[in-house]
Short mmCIF file of C-alpha atoms and ligand atoms in Angstrom, two decimals:
data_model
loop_
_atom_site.label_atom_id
_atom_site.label_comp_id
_atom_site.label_asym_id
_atom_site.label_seq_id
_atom_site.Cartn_x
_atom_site.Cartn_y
_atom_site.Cartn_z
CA UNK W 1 30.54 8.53 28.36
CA UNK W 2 32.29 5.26 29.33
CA UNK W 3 33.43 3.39 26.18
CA UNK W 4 30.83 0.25 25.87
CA UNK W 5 31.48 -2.97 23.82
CA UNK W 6 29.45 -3.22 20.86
CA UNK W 7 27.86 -6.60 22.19
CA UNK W 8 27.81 -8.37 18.50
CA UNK W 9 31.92 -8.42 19.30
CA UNK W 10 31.36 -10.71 22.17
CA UNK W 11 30.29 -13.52 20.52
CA UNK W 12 33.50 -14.19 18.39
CA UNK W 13 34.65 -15.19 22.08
CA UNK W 14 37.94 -12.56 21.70
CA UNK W 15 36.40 -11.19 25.52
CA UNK W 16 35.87 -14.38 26.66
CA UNK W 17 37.76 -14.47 30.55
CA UNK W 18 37.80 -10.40 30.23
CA UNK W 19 35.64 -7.98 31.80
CA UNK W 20 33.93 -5.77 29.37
CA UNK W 21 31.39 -2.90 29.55
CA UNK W 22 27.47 -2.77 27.36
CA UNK W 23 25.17 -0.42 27.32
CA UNK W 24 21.74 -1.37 25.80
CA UNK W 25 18.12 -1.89 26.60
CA UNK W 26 16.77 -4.32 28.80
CA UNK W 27 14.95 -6.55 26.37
CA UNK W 28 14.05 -9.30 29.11
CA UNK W 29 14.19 -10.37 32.58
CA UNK W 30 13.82 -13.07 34.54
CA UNK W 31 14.62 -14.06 37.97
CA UNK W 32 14.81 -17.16 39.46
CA UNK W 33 16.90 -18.89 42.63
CA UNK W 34 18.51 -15.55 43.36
CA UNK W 35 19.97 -15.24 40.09
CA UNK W 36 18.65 -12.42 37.56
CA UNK W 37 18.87 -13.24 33.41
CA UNK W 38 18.59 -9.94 31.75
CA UNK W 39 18.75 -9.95 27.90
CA UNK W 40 20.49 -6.34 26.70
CA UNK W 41 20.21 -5.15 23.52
CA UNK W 42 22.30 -2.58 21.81
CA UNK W 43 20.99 -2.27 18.38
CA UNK W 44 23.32 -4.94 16.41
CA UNK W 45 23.74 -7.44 19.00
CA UNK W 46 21.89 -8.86 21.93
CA UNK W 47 23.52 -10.55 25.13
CA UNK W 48 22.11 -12.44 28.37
CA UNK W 49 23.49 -10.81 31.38
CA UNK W 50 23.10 -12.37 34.80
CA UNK W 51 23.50 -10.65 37.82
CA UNK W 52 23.75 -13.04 41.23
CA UNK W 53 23.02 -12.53 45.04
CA UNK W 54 25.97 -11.64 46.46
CA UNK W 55 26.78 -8.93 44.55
CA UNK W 56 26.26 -5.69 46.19
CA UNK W 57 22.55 -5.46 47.10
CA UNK W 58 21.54 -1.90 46.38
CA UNK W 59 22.78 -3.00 42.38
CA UNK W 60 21.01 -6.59 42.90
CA UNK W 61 17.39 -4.63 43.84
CA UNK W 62 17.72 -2.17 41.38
CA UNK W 63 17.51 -4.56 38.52
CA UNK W 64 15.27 -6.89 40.18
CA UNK W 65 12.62 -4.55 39.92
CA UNK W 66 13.70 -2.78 36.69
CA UNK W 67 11.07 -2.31 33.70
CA UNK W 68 11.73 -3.89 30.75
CA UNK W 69 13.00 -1.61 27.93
CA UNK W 70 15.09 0.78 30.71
CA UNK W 71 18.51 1.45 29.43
CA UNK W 72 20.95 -0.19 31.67
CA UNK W 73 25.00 -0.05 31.74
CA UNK W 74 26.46 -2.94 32.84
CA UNK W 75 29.84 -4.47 33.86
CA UNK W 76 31.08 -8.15 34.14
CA UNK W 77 33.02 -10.71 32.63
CA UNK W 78 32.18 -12.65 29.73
CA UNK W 79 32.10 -16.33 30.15
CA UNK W 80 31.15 -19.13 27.91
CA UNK W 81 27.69 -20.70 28.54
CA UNK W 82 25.93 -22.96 26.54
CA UNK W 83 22.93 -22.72 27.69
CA UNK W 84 22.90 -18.97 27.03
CA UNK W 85 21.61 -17.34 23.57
CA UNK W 86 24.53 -17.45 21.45
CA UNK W 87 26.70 -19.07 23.90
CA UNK W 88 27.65 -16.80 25.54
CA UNK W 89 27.15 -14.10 29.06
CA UNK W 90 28.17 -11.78 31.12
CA UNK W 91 28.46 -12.03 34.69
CA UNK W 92 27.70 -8.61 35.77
CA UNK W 93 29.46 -7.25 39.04
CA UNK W 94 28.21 -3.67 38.56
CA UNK W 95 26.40 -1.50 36.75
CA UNK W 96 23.21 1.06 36.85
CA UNK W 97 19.77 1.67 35.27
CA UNK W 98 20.32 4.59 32.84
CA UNK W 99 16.81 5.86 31.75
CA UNK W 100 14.53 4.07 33.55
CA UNK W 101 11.36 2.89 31.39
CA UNK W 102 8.32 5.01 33.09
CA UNK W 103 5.92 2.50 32.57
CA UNK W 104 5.41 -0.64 31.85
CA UNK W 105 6.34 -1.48 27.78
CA UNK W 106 2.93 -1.73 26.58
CA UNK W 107 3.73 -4.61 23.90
CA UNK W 108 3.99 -7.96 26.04
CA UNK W 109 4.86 -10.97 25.14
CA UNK W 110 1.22 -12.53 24.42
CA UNK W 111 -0.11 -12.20 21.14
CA UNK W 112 -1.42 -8.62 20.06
CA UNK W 113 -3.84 -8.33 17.20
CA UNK W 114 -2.01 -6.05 13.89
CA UNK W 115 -4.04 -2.83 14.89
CA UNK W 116 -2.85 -2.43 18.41
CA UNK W 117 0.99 -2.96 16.91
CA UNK W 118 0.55 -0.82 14.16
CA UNK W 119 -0.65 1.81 16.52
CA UNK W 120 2.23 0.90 18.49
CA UNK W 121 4.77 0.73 15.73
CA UNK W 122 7.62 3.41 17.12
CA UNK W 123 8.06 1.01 19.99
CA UNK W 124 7.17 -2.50 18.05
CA UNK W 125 9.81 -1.73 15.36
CA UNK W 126 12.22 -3.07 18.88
CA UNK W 127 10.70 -6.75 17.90
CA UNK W 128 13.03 -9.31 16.68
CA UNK W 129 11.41 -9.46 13.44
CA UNK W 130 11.26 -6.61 13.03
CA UNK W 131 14.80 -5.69 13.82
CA UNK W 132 15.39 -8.21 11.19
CA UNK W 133 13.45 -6.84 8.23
CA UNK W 134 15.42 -3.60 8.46
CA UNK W 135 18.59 -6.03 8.51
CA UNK W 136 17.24 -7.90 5.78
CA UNK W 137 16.05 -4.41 3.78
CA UNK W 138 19.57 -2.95 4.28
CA UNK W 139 21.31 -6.04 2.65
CA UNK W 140 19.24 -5.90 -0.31
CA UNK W 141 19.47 -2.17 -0.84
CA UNK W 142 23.15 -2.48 -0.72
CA UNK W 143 23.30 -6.12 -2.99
CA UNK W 144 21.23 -3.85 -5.63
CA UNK W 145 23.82 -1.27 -5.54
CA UNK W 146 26.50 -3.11 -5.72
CA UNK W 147 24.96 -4.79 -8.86
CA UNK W 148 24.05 -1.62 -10.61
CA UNK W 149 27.38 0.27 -9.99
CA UNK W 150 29.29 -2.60 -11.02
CA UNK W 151 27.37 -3.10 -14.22
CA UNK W 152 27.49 0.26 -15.75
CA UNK W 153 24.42 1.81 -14.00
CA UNK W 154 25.12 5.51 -12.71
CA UNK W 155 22.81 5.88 -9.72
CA UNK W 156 20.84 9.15 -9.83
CA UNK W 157 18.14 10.73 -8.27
CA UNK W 158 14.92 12.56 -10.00
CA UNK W 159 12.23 15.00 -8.04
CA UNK W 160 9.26 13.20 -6.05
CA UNK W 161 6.92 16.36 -6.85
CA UNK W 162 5.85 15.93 -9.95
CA UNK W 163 3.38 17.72 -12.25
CA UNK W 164 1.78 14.66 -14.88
CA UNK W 165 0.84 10.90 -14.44
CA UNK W 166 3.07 8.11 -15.34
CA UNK W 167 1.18 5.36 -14.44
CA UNK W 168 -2.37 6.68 -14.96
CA UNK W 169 -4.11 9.28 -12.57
CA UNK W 170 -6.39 6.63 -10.26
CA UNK W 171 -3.59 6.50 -8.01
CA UNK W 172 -1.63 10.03 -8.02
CA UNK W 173 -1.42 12.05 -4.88
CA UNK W 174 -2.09 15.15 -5.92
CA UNK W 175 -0.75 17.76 -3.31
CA UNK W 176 -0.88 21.77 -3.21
CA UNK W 177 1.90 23.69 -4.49
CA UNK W 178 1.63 26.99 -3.75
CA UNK W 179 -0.88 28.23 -6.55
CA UNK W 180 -0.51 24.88 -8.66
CA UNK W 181 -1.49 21.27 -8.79
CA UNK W 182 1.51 18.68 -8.46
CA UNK W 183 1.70 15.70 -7.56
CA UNK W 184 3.44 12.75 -5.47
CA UNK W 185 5.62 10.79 -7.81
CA UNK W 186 4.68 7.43 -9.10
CA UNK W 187 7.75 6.37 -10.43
CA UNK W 188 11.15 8.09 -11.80
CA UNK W 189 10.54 6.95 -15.12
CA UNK W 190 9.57 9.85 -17.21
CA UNK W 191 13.12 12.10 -15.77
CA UNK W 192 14.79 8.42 -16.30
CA UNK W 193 14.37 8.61 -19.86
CA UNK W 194 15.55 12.30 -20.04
CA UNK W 195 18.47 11.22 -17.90
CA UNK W 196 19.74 8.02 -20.05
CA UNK W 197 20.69 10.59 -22.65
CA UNK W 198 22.67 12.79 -20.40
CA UNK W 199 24.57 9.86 -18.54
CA UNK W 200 23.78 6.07 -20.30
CA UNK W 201 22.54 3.44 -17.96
CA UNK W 202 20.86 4.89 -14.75
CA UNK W 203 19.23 3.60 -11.64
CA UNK W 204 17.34 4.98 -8.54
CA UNK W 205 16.60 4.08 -5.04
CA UNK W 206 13.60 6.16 -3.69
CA UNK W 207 10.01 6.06 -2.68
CA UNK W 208 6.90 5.96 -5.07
CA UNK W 209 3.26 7.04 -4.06
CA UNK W 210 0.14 5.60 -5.15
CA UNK W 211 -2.86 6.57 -4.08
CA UNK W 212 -4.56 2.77 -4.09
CA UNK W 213 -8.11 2.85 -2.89
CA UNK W 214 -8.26 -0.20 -2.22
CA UNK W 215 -7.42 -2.48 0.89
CA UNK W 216 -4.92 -5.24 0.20
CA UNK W 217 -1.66 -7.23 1.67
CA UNK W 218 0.69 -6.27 -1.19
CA UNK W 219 -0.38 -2.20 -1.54
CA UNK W 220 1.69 0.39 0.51
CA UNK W 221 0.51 4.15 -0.37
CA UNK W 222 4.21 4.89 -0.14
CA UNK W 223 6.51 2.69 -0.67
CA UNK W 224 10.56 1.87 -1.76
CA UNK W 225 10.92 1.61 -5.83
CA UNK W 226 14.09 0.14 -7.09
CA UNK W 227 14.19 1.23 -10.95
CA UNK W 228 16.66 1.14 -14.05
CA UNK W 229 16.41 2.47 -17.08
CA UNK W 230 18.98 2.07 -20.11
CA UNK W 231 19.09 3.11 -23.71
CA UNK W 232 20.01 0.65 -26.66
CA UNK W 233 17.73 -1.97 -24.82
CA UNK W 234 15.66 -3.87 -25.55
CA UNK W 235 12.76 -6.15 -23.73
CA UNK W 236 15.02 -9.48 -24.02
CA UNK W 237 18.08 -7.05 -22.41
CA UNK W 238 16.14 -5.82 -19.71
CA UNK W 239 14.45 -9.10 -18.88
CA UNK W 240 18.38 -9.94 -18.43
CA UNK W 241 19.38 -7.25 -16.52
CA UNK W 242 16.40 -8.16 -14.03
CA UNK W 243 16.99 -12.01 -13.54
CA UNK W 244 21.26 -11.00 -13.57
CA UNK W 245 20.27 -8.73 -10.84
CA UNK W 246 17.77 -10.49 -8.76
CA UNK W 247 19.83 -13.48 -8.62
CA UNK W 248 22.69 -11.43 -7.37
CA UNK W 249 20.80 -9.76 -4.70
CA UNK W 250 19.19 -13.22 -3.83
CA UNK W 251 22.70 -14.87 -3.74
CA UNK W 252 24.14 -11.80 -1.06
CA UNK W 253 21.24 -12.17 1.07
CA UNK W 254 21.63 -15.89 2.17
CA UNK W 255 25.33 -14.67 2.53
CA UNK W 256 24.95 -11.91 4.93
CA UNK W 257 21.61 -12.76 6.66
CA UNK W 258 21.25 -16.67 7.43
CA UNK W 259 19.93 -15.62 11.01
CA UNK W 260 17.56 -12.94 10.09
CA UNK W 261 16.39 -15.36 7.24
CA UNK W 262 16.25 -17.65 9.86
CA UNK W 263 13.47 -15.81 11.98
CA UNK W 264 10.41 -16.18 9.15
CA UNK W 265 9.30 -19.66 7.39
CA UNK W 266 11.80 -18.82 4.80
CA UNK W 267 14.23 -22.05 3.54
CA UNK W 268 17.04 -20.85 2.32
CA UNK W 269 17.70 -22.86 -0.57
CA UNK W 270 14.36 -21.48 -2.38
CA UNK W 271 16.51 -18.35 -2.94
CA UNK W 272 19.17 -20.02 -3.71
CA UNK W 273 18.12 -22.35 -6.58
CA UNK W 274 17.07 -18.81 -8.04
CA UNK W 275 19.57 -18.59 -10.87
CA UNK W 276 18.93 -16.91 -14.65
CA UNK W 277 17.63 -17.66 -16.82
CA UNK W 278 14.21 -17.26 -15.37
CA UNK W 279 10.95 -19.09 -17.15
CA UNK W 280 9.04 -16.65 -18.99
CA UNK W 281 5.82 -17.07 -20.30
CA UNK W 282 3.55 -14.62 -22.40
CA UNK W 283 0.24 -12.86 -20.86
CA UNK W 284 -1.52 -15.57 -23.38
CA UNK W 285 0.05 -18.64 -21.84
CA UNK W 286 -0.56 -17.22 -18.73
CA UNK W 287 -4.55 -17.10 -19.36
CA UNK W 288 -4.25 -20.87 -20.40
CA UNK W 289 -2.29 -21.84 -17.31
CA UNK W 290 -4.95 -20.01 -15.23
CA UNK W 291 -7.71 -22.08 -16.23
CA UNK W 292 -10.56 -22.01 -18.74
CA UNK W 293 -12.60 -19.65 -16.96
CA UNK W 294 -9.73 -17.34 -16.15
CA UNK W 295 -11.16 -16.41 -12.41
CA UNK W 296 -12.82 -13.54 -13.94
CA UNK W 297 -10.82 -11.88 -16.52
CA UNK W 298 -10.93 -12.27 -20.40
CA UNK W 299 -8.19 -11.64 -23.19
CA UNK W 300 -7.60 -8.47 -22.70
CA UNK W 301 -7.97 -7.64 -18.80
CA UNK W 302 -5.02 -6.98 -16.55
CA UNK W 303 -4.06 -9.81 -14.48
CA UNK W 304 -5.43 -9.09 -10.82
CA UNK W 305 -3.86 -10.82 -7.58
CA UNK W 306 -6.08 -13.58 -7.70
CA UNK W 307 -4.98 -14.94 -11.25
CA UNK W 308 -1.23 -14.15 -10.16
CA UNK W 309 -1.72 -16.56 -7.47
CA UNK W 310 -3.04 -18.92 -9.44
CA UNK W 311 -0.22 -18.83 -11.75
CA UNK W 312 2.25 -19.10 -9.32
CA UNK W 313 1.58 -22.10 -8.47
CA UNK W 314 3.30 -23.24 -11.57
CA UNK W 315 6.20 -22.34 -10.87
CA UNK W 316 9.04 -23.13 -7.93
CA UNK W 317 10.85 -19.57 -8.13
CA UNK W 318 10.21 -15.98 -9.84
CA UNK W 319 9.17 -16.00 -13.44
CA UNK W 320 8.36 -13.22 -16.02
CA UNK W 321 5.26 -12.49 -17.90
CA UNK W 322 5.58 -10.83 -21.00
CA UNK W 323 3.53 -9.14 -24.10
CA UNK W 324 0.50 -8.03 -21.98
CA UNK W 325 -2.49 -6.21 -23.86
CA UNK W 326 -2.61 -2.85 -24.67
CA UNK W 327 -4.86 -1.88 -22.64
CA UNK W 328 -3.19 -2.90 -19.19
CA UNK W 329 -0.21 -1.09 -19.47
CA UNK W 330 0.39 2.58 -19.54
CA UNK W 331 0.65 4.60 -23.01
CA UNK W 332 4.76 4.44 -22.94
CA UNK W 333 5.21 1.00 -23.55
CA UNK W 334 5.62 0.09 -27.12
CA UNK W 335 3.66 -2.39 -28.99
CA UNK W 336 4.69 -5.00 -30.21
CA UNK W 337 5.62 -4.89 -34.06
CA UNK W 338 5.32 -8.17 -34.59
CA UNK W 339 1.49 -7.85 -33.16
CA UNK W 340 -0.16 -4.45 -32.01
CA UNK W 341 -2.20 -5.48 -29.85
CA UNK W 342 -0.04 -6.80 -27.31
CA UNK W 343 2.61 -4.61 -25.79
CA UNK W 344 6.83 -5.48 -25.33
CA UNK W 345 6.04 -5.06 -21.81
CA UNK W 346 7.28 -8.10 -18.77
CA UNK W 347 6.39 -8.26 -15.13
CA UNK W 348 8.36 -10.73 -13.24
CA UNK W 349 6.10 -12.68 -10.31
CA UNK W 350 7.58 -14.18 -7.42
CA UNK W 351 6.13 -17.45 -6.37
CA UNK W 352 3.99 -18.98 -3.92
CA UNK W 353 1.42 -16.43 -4.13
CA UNK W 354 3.11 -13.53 -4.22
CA UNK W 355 2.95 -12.05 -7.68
CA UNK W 356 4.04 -9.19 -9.15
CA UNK W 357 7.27 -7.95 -8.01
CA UNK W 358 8.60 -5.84 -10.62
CA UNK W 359 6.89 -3.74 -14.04
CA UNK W 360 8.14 -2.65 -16.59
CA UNK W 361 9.32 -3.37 -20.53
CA UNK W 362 10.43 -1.26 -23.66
CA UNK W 363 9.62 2.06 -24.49
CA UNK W 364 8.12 3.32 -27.46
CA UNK W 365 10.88 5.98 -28.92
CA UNK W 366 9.02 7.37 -31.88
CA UNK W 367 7.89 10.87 -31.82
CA UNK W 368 4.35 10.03 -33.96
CA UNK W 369 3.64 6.69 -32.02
CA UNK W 370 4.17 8.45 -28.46
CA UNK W 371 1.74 11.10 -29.36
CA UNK W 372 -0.76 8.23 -31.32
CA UNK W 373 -0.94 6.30 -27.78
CA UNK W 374 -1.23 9.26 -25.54
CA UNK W 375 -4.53 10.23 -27.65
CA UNK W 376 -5.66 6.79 -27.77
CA UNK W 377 -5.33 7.12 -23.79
CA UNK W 378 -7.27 10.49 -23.62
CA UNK W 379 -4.08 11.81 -22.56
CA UNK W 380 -3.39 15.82 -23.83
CA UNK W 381 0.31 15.49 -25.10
CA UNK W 382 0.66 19.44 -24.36
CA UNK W 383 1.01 18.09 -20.69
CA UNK W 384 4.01 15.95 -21.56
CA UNK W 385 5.62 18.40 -23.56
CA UNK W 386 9.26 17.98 -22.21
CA UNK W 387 8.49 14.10 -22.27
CA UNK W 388 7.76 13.75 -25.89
CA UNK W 389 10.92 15.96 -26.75
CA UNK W 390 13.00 13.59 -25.92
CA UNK W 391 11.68 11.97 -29.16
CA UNK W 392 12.76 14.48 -31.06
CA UNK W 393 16.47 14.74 -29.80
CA UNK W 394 18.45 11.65 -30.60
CA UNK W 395 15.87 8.98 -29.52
CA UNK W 396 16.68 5.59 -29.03
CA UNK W 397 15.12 2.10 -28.12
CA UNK W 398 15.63 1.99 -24.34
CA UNK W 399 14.02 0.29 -21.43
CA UNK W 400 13.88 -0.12 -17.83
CA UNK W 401 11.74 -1.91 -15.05
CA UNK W 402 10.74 -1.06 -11.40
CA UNK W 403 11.04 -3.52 -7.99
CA UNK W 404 9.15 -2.76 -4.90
CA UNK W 405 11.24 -3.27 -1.93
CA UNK W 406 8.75 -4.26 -0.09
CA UNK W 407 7.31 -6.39 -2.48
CA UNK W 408 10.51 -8.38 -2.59
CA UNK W 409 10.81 -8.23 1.42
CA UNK W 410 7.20 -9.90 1.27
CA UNK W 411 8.20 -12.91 -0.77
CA UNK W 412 11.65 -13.45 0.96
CA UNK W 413 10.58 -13.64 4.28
CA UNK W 414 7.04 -15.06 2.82
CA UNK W 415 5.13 -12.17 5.04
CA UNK W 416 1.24 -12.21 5.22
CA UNK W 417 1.42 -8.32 4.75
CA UNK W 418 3.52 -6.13 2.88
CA UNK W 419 2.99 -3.82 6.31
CA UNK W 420 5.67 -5.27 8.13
CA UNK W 421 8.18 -4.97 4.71
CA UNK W 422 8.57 -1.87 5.98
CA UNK W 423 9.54 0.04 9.27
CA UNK W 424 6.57 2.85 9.33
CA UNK W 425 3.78 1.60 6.97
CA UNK W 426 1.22 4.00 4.84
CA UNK W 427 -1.76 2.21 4.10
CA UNK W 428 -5.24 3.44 3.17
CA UNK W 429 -6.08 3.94 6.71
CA UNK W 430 -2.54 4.70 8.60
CA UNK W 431 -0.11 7.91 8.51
CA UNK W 432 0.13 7.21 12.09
CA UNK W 433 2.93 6.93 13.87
O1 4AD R 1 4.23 -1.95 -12.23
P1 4AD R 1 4.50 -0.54 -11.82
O2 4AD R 1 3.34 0.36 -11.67
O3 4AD R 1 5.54 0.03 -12.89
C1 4AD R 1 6.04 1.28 -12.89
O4 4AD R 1 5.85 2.13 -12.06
C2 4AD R 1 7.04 1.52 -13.98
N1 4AD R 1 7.00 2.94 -14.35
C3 4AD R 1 8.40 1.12 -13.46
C4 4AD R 1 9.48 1.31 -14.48
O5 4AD R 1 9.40 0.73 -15.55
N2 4AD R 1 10.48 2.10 -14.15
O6 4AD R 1 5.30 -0.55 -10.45
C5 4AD R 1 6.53 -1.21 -10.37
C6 4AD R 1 6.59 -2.05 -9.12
C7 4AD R 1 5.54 -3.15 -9.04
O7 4AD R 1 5.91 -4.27 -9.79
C8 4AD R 1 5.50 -3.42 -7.56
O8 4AD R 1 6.58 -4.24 -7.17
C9 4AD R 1 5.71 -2.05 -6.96
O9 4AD R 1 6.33 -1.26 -7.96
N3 4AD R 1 4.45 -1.43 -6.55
C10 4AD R 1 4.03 -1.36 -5.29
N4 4AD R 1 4.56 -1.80 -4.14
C11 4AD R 1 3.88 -1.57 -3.00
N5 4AD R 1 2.69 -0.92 -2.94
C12 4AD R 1 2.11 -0.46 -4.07
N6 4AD R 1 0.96 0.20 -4.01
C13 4AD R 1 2.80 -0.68 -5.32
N7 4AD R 1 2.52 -0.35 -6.61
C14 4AD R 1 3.54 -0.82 -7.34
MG1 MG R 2 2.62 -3.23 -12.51
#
């Protein structure tokens, strides 16, 4: 194969004068006063390439009548053009179709509704934005581990069949294996805490299921769970470790991706200004801040999307939410000494109606209180057998939080959906494509 350009390379104008090769798709095409503008996309970069009459005509036709998204090889010179994307193009001389498209793309550039591109999704994941939400994914993923590995965190990995409930069974997956139940993993944290005695302060990268019944624009079925765990911490320490780490991934991200930012309603100096420490409030400030009659919920209820939202619009960038009832929170987090009915537990909520981005608080590490809220939770502790011995080897306060990736996405680039977070959404009514 002929040794191509990558096409992002042009555009520090070190070809500029020089003929060069691309290969790429043919993202547009125009044609107008016997000039063709073709827009060719390799995968990082994307460059207009005009071809003009005169050159020879068998090439000329060819891409006169070519379908968009046909791979195309093309050879010219690169010349500086301000009135070209990114200032610059290539003047192609020669050059062939590679794969013709064999029909016409079927997304066009009118408006679709979100049914017709989900159902198109292997070909709409082409679309700028779209293009730029992997971008923008990547850059956090690798902000996060930078943060984590250079902080102490060991980065491990823990099964995603599991065979008990960490966040309550409404929303497990349960799947068939072979002539027992398991189940699709909620979240690492149960093998985290096994793991924090083996290797000190962990984190994890991988996807969580829940089976969510219902319809909304933050709930994935499966979706990306960023989650740390570490021993001798407590719920001030991992509040820390969460704003430290947030604000580090925020800080990368206007860094590396000012254009892809650029693309959604997204001002980059609301990420920015995002520096620790973060306000916090507790569950019972929260419930005065929502209003007097609490849009539905009383002392004690778990704060749904619609009292997030109205919460967040008190405040200008994330901000935590700690001590939430009992009752809300699943049977590992410990109460709170100081007041047992409310639990060391923090969510952090990103703003502008977003809401809850990342769960998560302190364990409880005694053996008899474990077993105390597992029976208060109808749970049978003989199905958490290997759990609760970690209580009786050399326990420890620890405690640890989970992000959703997508969650984060949703906020950054202020999405309507949490669908287009990701490349191939699972939703309640979609495993296809
Ligand atoms: O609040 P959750 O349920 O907490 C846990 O799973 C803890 N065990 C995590 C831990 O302490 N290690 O989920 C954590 C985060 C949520 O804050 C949210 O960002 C995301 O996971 N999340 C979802 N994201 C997309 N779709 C869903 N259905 C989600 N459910 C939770
Ligand atoms: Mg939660």
């Amino acid at each position: 194969m002929e040794n191509a350009v990558a096409i992002r390379d042009i555009f520090s104008g070190a070809a500029d004068g020089k003929k060069v090769l691309v290969r790429g798709w043919l993202q547009n095409k125009r044609s107008s006063g016997g000039i063709i503008f073709l827009l060719v996309r390799d995968g990082p970069g994307v460059i207009q390439c005009t071809i003009r009459k005169g050159v020879e005509q068998g090439f000329f036709d060819q891409f006169l009548s070519a379908k968009i998204e046909s791979t195309v090889t093309l050879e010219g010179v690169v010349k500086p053009d301000p009135r070209a994307p990114g200032g610059r193009e290539i003047q192609a001389s020669s050059g062939k179709i590679d794969y013709p498209a064999l029909e016409e793309f079927p997304i066009a550039k009118q408006a679709h509704g979100p049914e017709f591109l989900l159902d198109q999704r292997h070909l709409y994941v082409r679309d700028e934005k779209m293009r730029a939400i992997l971008k923008i994914r990547a850059a956090i993923l690798s902000a996060v581990r930078l943060w984590f590995d250079s902080h102490g965190y060991l980065e491990v990995q823990v099964p995603i069949l599991t065979s008990a409930a960490v966040e309550g069974g409404s929303t497990l997956f349960e799947v068939k294996y072979f002539d027992e139940k398991a189940y699709l993993t909620q979240s690492w944290q149960l093998y985290a805490e096994a793991l924090i005695a083996s290797v000190g302060p962990i984190y994890t990268v991988a996807p969580s299921f829940r089976a969510e019944k219902s319809r909304t624009r933050r709930h994935l079925t499966e979706y990306w769970h960023i989650e740390a765990e570490a021993p001798w911490c407590d719920l001030d320490c991992i509040i820390k470790v969460e704003e430290l780490m947030l604000s580090h991934v925020l800080e990368q991200l206007v860094k590396n991706c000012p254009v892809e930012l650029g693309l959604f309603e997204r001002n980059v100096e609301d990420l920015a200004r995002v520096k620790p420490p973060f306000p916090r409030i507790t569950y019972d400030e929260a419930l005065e801040k929502i209003g007097p009659e609490k849009a539905g919920i009383k002392w004690g209820d778990d704060l749904g999307y619609e009292q997030e939202k109205l919460l967040t619009v008190h405040f200008d960038r994330p901000f935590f939410v700690t001590g939430y009832p009992k009752k809300t929170k699943a049977f590992y987090h410990k109460p709170d000494p100081a007041r047992p009915d409310v639990t060391l537990s923090v969510d952090m909520l990103a703003p502008e109606g977003y809401g809850e981005i990342t769960g998560g608080g302190q364990r409880i590490e005694e053996y008899d209180a474990l077993v105390t809220r597992m029976r208060e939770e109808g749970l049978d502790p003989k199905s958490y057998e290997w759990y609760l011995d970690l209580r009786k080897y050399g326990s420890v306060p620890h405690s640890g939080f989970g992000m959703g990736l997508e969650r984060l996405v949703s906020w950054v680039c202020r999405l309507d959906h949490i669908r287009d977070a990701i490349a191939f959404p699972r939703l309640i009514n979609r495993v296809y494509p």
